[in-house]
mmCIF file of N, CA, C and O in Angstrom:
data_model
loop_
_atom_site.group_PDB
_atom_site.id
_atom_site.type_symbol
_atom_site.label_atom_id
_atom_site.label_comp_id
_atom_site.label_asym_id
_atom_site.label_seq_id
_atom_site.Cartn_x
_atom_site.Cartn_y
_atom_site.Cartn_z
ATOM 1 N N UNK A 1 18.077 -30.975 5.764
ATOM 2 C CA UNK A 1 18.137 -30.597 4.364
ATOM 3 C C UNK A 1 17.281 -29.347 4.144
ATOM 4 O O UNK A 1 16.142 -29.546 4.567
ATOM 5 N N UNK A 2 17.430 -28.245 3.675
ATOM 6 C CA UNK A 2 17.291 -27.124 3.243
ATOM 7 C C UNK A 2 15.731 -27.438 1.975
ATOM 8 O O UNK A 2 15.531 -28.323 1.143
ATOM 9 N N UNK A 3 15.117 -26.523 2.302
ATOM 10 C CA UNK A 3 14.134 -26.957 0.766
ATOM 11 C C UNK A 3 14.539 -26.118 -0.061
ATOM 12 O O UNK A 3 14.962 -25.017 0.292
ATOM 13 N N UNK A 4 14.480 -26.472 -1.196
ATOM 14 C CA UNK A 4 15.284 -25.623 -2.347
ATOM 15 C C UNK A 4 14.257 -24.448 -2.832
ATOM 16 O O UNK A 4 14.653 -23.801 -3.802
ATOM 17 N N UNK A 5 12.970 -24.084 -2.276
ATOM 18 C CA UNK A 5 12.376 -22.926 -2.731
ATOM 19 C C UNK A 5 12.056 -21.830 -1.707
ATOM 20 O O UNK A 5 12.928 -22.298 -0.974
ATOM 21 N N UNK A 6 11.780 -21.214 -1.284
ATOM 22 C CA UNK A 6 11.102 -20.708 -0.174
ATOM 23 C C UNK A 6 10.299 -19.317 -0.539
ATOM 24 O O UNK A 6 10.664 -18.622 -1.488
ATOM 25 N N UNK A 7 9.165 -18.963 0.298
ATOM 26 C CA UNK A 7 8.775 -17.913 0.049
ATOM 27 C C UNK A 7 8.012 -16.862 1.363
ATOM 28 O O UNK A 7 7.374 -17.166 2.371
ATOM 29 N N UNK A 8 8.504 -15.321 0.692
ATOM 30 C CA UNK A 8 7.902 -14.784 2.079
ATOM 31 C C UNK A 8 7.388 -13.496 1.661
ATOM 32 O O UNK A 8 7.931 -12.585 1.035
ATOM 33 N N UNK A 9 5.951 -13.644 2.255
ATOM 34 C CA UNK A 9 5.148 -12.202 1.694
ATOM 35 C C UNK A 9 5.485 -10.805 2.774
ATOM 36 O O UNK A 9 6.298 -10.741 3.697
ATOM 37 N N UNK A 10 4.627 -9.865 2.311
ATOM 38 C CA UNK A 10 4.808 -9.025 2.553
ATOM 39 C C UNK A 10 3.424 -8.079 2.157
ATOM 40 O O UNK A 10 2.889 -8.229 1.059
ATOM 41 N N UNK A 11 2.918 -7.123 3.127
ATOM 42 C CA UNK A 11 2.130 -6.224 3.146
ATOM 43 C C UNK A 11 2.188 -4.706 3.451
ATOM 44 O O UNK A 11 1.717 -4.655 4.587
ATOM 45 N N UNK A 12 2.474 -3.542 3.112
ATOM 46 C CA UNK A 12 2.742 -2.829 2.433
ATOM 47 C C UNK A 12 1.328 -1.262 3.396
ATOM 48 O O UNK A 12 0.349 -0.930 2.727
ATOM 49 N N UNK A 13 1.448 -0.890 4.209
ATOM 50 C CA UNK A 13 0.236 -0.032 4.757
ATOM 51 C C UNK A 13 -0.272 1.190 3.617
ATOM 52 O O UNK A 13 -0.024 0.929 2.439
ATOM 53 N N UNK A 14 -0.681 1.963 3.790
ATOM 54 C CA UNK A 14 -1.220 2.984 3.207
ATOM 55 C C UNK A 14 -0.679 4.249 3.411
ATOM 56 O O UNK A 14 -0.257 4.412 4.555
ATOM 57 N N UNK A 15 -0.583 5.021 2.796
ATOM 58 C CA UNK A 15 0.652 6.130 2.636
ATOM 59 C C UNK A 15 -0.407 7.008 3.426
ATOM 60 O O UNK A 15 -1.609 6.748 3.483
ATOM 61 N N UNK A 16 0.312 8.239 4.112
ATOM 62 C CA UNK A 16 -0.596 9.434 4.512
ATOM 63 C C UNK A 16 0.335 10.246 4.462
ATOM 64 O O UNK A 16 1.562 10.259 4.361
ATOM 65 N N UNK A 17 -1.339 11.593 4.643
ATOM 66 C CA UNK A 17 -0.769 13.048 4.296
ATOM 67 C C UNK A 17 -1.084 13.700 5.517
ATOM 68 O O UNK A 17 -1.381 12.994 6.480
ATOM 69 N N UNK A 18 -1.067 14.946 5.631
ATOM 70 C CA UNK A 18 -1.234 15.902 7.231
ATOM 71 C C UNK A 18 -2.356 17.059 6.384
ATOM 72 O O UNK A 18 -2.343 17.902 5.486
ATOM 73 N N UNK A 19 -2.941 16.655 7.010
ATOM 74 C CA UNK A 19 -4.262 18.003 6.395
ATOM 75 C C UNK A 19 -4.783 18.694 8.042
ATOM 76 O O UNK A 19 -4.676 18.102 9.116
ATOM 77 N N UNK A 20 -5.222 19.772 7.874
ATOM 78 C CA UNK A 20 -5.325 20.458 8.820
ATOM 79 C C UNK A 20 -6.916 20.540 8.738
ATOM 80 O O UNK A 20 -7.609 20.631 7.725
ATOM 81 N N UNK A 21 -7.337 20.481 10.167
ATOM 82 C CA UNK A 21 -9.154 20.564 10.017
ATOM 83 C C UNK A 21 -9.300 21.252 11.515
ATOM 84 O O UNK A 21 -8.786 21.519 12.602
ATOM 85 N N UNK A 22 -10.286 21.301 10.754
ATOM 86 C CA UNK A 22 -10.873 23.001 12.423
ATOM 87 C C UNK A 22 -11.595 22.135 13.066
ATOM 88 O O UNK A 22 -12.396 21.364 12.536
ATOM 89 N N UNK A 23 -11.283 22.239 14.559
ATOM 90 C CA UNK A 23 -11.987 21.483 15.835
ATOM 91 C C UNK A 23 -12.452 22.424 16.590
ATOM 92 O O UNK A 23 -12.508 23.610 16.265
ATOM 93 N N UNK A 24 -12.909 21.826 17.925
ATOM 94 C CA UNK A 24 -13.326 22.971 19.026
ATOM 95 C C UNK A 24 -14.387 23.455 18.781
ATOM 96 O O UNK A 24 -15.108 23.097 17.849
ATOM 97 N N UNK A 25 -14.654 24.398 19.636
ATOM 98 C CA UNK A 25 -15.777 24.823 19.854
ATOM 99 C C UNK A 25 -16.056 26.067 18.533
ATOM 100 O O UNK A 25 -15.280 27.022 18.566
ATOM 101 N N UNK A 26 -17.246 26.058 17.282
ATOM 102 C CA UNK A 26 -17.009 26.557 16.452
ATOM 103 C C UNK A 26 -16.290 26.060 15.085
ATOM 104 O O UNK A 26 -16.489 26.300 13.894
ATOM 105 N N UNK A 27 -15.404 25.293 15.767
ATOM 106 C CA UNK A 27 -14.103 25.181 14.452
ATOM 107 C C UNK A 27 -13.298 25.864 14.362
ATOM 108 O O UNK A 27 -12.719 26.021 13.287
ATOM 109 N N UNK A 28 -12.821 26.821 15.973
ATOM 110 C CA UNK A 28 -11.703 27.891 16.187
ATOM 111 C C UNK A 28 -10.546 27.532 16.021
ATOM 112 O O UNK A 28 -9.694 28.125 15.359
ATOM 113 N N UNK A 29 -10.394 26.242 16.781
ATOM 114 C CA UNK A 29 -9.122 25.748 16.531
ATOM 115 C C UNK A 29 -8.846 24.981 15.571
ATOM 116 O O UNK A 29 -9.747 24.587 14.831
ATOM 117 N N UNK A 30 -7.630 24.636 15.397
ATOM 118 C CA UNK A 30 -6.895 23.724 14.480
ATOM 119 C C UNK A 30 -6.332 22.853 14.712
ATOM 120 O O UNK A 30 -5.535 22.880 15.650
ATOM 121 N N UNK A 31 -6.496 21.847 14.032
ATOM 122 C CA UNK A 31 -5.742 20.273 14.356
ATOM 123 C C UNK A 31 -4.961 19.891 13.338
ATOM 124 O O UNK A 31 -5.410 20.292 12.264
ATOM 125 N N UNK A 32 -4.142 19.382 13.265
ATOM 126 C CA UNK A 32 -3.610 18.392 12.301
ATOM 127 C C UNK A 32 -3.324 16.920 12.412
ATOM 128 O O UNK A 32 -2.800 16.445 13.420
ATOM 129 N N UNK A 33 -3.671 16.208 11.377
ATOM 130 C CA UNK A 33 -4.078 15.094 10.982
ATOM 131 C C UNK A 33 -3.776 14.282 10.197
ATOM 132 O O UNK A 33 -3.833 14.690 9.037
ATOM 133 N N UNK A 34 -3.379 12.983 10.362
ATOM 134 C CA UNK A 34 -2.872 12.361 9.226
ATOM 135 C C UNK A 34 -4.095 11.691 8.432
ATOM 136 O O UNK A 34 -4.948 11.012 9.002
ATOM 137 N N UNK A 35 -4.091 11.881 7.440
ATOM 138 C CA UNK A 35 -5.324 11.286 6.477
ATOM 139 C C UNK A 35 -4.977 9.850 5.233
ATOM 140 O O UNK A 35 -4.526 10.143 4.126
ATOM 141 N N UNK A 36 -5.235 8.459 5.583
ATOM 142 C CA UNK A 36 -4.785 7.893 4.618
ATOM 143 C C UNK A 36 -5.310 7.718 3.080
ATOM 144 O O UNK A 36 -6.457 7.351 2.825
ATOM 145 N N UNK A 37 -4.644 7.926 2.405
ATOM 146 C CA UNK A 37 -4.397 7.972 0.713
ATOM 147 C C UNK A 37 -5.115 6.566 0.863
ATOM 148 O O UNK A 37 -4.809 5.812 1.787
ATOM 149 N N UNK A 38 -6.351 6.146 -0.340
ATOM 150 C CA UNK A 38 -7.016 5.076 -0.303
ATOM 151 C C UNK A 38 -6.126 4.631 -1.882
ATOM 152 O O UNK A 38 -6.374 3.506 -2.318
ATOM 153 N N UNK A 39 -5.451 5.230 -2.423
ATOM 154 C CA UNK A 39 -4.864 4.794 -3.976
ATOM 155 C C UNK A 39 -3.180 4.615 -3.454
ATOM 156 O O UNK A 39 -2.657 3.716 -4.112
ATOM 157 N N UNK A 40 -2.338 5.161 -2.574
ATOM 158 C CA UNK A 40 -1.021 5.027 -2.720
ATOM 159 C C UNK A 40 -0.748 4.444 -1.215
ATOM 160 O O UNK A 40 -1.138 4.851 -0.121
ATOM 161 N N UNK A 41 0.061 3.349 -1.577
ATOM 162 C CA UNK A 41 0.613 2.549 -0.649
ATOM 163 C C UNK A 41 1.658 3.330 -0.283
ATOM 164 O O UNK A 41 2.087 4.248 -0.983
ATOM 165 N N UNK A 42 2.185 2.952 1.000
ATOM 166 C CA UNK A 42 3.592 4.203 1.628
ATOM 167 C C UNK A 42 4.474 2.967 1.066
ATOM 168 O O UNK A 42 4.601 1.779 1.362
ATOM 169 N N UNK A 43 5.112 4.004 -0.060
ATOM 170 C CA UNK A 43 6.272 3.123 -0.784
ATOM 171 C C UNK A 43 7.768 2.985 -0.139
ATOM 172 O O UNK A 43 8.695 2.335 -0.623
ATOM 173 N N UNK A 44 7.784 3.678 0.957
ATOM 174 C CA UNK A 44 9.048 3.263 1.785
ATOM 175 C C UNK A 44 9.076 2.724 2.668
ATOM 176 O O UNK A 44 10.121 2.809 3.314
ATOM 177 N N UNK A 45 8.039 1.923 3.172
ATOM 178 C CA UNK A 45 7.819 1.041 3.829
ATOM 179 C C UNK A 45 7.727 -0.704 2.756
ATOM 180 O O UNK A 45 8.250 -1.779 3.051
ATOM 181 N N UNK A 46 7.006 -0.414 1.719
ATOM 182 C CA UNK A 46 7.301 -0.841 0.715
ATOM 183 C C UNK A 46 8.549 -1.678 0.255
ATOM 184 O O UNK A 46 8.622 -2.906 0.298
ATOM 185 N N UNK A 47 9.438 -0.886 -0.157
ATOM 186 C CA UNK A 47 10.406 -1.095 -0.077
ATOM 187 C C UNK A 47 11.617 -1.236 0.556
ATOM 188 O O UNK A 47 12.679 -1.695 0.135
ATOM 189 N N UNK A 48 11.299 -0.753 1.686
ATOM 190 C CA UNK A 48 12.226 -1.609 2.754
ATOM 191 C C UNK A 48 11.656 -2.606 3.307
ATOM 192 O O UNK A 48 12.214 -2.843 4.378
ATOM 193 N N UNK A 49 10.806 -3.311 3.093
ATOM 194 C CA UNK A 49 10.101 -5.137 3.173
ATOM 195 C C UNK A 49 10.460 -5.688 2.447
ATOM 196 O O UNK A 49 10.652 -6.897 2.573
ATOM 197 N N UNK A 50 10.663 -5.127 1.546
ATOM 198 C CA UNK A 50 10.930 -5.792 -0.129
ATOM 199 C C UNK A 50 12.443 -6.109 0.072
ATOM 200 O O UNK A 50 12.787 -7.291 0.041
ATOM 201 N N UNK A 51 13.612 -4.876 0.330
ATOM 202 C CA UNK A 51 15.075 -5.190 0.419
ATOM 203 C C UNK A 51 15.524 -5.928 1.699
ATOM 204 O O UNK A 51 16.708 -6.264 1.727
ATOM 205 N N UNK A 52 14.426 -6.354 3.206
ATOM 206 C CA UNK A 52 15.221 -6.849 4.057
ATOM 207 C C UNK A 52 14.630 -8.373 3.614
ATOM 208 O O UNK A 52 15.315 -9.285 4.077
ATOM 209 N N UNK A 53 13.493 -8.797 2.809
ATOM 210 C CA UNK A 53 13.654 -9.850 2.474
ATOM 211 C C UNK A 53 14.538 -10.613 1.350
ATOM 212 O O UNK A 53 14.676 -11.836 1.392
ATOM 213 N N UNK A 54 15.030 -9.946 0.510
ATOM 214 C CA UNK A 54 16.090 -10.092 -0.458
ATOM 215 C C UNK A 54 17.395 -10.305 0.327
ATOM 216 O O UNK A 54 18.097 -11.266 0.012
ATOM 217 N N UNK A 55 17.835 -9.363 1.477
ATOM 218 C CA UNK A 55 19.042 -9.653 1.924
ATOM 219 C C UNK A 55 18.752 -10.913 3.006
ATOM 220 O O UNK A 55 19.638 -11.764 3.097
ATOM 221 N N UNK A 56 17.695 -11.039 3.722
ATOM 222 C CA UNK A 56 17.203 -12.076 4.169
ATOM 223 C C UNK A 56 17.678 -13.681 3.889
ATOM 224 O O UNK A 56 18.341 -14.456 4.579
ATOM 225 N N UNK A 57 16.748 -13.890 1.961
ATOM 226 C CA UNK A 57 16.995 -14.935 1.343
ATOM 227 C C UNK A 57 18.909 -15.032 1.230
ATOM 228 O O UNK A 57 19.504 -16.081 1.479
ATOM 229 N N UNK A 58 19.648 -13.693 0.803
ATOM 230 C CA UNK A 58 21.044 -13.671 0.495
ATOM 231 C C UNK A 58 21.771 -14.444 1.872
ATOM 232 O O UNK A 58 22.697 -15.255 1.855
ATOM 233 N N UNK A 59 21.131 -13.982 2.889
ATOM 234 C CA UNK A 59 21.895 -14.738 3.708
ATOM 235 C C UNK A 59 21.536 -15.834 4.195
ATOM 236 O O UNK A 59 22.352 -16.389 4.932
ATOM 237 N N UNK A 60 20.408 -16.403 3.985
ATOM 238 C CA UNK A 60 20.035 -17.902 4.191
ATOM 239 C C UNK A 60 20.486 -18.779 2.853
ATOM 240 O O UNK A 60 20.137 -19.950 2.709
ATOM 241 N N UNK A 61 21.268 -18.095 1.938
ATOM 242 C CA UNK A 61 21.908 -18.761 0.817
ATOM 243 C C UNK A 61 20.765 -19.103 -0.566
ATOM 244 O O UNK A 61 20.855 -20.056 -1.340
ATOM 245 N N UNK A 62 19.800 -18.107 -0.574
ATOM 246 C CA UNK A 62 18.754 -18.492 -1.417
ATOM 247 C C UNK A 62 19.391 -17.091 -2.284
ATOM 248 O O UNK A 62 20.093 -16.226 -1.761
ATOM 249 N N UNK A 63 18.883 -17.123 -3.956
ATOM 250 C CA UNK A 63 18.323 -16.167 -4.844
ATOM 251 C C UNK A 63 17.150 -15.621 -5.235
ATOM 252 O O UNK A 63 16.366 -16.410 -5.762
ATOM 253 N N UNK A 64 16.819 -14.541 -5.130
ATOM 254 C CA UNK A 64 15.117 -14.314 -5.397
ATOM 255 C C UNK A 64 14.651 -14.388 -7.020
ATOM 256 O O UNK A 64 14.978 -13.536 -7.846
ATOM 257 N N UNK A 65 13.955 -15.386 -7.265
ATOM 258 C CA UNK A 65 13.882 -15.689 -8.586
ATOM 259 C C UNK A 65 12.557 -15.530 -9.111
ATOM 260 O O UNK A 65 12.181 -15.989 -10.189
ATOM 261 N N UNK A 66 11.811 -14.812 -8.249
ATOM 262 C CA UNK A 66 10.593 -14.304 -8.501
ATOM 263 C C UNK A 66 9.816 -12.979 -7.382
ATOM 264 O O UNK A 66 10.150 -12.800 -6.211
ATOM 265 N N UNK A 67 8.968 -12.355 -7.973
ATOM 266 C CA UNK A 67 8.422 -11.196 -7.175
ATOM 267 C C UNK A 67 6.685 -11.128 -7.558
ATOM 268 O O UNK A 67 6.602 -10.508 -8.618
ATOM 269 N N UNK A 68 6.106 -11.300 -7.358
ATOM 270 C CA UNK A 68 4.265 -11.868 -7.361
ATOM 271 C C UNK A 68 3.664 -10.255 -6.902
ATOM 272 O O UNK A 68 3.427 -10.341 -5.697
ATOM 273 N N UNK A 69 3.461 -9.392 -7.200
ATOM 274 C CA UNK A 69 2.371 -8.117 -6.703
ATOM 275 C C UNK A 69 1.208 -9.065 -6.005
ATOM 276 O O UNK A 69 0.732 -10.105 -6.460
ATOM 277 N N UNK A 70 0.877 -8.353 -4.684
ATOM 278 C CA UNK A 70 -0.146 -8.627 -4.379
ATOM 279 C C UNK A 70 -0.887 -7.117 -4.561
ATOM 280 O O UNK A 70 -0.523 -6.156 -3.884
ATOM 281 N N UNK A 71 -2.024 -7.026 -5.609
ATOM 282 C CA UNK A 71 -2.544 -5.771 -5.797
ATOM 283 C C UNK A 71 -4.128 -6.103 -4.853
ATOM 284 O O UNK A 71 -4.580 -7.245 -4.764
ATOM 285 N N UNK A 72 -4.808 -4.877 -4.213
ATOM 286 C CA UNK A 72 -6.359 -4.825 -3.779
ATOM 287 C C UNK A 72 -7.020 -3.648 -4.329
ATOM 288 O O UNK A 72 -6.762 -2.453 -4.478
ATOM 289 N N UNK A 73 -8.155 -4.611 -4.617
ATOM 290 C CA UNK A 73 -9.051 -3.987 -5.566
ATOM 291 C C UNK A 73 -10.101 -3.117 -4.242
ATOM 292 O O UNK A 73 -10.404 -3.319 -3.066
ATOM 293 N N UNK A 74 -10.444 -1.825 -5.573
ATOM 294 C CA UNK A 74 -11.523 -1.432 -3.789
ATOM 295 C C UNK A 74 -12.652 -0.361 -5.153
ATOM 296 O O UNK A 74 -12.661 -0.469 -6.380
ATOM 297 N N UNK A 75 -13.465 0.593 -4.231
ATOM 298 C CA UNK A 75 -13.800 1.113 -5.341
ATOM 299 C C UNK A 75 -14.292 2.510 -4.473
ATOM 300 O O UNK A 75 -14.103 2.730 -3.277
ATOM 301 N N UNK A 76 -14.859 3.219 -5.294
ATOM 302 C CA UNK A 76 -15.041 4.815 -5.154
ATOM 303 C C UNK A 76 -16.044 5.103 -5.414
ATOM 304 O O UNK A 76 -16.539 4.343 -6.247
ATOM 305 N N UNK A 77 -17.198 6.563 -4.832
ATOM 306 C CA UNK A 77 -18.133 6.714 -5.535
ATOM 307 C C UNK A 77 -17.896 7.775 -6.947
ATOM 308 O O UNK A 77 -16.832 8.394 -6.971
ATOM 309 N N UNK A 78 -18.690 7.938 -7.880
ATOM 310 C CA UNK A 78 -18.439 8.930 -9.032
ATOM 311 C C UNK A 78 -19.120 9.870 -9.038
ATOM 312 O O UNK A 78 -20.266 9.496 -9.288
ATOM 313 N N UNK A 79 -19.072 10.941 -8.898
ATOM 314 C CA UNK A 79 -19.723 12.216 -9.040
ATOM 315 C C UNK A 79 -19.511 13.163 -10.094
ATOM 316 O O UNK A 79 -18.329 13.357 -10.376
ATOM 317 N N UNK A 80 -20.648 14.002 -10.953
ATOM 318 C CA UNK A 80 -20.460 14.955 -11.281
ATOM 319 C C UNK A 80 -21.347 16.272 -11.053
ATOM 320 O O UNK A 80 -22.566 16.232 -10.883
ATOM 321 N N UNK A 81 -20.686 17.283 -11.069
ATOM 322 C CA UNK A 81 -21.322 18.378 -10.768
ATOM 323 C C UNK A 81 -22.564 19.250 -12.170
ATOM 324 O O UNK A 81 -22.124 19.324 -13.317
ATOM 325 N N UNK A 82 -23.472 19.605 -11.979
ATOM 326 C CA UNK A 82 -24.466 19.732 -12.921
ATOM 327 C C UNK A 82 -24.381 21.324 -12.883
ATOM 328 O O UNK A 82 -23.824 22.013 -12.029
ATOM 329 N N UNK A 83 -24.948 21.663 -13.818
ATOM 330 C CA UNK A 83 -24.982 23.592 -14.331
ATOM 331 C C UNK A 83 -25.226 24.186 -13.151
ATOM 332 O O UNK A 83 -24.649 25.253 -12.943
ATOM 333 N N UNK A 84 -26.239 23.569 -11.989
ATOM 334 C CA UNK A 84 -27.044 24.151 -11.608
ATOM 335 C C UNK A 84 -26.533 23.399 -10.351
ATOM 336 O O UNK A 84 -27.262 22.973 -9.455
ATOM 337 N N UNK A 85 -25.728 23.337 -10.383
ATOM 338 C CA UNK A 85 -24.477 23.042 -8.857
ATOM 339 C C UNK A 85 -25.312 21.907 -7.829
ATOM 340 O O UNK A 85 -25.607 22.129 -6.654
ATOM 341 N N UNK A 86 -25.517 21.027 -8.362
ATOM 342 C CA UNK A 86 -26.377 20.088 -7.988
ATOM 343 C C UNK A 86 -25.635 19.068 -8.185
ATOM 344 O O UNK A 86 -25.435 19.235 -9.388
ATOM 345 N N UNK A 87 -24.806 17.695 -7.800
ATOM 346 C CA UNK A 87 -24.127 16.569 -7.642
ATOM 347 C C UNK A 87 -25.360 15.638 -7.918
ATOM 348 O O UNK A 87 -26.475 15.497 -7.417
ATOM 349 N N UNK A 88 -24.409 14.873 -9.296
ATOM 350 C CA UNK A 88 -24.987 13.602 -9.735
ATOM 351 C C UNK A 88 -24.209 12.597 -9.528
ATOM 352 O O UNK A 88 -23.024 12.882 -9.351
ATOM 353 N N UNK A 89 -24.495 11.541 -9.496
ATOM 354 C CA UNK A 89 -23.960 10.098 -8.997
ATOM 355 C C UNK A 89 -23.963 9.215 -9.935
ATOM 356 O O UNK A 89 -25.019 8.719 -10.326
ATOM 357 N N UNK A 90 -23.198 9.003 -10.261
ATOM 358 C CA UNK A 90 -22.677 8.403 -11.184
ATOM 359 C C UNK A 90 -22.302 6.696 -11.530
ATOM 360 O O UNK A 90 -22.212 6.028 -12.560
ATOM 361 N N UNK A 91 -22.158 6.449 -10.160
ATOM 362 C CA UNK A 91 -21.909 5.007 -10.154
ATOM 363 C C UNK A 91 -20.667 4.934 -9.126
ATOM 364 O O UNK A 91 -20.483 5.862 -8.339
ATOM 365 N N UNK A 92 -19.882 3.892 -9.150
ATOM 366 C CA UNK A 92 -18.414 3.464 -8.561
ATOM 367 C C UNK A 92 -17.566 3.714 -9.700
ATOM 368 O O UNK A 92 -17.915 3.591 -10.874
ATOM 369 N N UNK A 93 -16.603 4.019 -9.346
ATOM 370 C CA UNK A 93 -14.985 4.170 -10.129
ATOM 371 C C UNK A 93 -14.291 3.064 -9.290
ATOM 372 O O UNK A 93 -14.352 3.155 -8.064
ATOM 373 N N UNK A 94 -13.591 1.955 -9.906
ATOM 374 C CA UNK A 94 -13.150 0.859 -9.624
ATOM 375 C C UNK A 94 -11.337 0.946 -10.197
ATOM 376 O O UNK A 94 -10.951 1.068 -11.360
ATOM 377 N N UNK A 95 -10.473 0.833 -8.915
ATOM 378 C CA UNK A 95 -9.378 0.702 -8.566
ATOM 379 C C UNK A 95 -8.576 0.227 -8.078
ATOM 380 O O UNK A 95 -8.828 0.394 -6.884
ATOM 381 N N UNK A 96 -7.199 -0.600 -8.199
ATOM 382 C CA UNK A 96 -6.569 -1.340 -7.498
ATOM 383 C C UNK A 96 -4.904 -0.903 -7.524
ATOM 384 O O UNK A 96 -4.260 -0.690 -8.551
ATOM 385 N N UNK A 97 -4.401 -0.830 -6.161
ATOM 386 C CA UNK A 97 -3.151 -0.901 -5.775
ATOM 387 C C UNK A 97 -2.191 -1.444 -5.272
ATOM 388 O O UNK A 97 -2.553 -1.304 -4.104
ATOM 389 N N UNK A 98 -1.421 -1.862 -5.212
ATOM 390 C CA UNK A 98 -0.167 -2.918 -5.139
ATOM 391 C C UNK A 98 0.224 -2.693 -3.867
ATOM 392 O O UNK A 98 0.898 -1.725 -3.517
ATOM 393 N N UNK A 99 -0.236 -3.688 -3.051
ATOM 394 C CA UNK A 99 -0.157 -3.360 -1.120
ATOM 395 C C UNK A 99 1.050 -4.483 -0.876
ATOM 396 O O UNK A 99 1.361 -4.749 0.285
ATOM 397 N N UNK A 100 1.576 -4.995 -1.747
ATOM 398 C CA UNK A 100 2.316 -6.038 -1.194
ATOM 399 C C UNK A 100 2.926 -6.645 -2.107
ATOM 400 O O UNK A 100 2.860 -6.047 -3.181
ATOM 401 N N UNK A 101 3.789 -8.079 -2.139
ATOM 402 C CA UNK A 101 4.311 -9.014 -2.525
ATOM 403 C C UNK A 101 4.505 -10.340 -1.980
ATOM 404 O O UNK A 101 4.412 -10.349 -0.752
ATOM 405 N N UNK A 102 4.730 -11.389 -2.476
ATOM 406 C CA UNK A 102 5.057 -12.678 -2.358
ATOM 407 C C UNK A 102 6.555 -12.673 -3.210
ATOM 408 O O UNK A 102 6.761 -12.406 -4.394
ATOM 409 N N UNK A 103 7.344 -13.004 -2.316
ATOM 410 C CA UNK A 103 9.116 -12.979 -2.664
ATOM 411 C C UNK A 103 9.386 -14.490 -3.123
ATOM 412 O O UNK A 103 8.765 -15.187 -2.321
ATOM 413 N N UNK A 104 9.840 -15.062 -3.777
ATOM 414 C CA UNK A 104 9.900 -16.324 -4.110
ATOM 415 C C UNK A 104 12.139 -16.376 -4.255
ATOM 416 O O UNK A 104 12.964 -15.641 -4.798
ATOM 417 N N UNK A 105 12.201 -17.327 -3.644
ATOM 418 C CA UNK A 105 13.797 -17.378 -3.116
ATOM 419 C C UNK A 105 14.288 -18.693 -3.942
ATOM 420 O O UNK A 105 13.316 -19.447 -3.994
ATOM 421 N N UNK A 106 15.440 -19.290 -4.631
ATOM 422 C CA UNK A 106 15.876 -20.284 -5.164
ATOM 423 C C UNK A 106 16.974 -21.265 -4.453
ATOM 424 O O UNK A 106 17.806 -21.611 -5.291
ATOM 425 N N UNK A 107 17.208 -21.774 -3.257
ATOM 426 C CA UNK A 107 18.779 -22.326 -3.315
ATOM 427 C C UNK A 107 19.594 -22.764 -4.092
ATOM 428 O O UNK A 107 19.566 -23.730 -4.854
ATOM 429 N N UNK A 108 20.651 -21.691 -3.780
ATOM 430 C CA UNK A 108 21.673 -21.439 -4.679
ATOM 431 C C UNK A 108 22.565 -22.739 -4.672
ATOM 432 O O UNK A 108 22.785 -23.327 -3.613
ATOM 433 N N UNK A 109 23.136 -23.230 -6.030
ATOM 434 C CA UNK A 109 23.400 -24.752 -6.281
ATOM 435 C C UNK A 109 24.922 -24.543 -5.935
ATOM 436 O O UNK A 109 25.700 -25.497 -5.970
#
């Protein structure tokens, strides 16, 4: 017998960019680098977790009758810059982004 609910999460990595930074001897040369984004999840990875579990449930004969964000909280330092080009500190800046889901599936009657 089939259980009539089922559920399946999903986690979601961290998006990156290519920034270029000087290596070597000096800092003559150049490298490039992937740097991860601490605010944006890589949303096409994202979402293709998200659609192979939907077609997933479709073909184990379930409906997805719910979608749960799993968001993580993290935080930052705050800075501002003073007249006199001197960095003040400010505290944490507190942020959270949506790394995931919990898919919730129905069998279909």
């Amino acid at each position: 017998m089939s259980k009539k609910f089922v559920t399946q999460w999903f986690y979601a990595p961290l998006d990156t960019r290519k920034e270029i930074r000087p290596s070597g001897f000096l800092g003559l040369k150049k490298e490039v680098v992937d740097i991860h984004e601490a605010k944006i999840a890589d949303l096409d990875n994202f979402s293709e977790q998200l659609e192979n579990i939907y077609n997933g449930f479709d073909e184990m004969g379930y409906d997805v009758v719910n979608v749960v964000p799993i968001s993580i909280g993290s935080s930052e330092p705050c800075h501002s810059i003073l007249s006199n080009g001197k960095s003040n500190y400010l505290g944490e800046t507190a942020f959270s982004i949506t790394r995931g889901a919990v898919v919730v599936g129905k069998l279909r009657d």
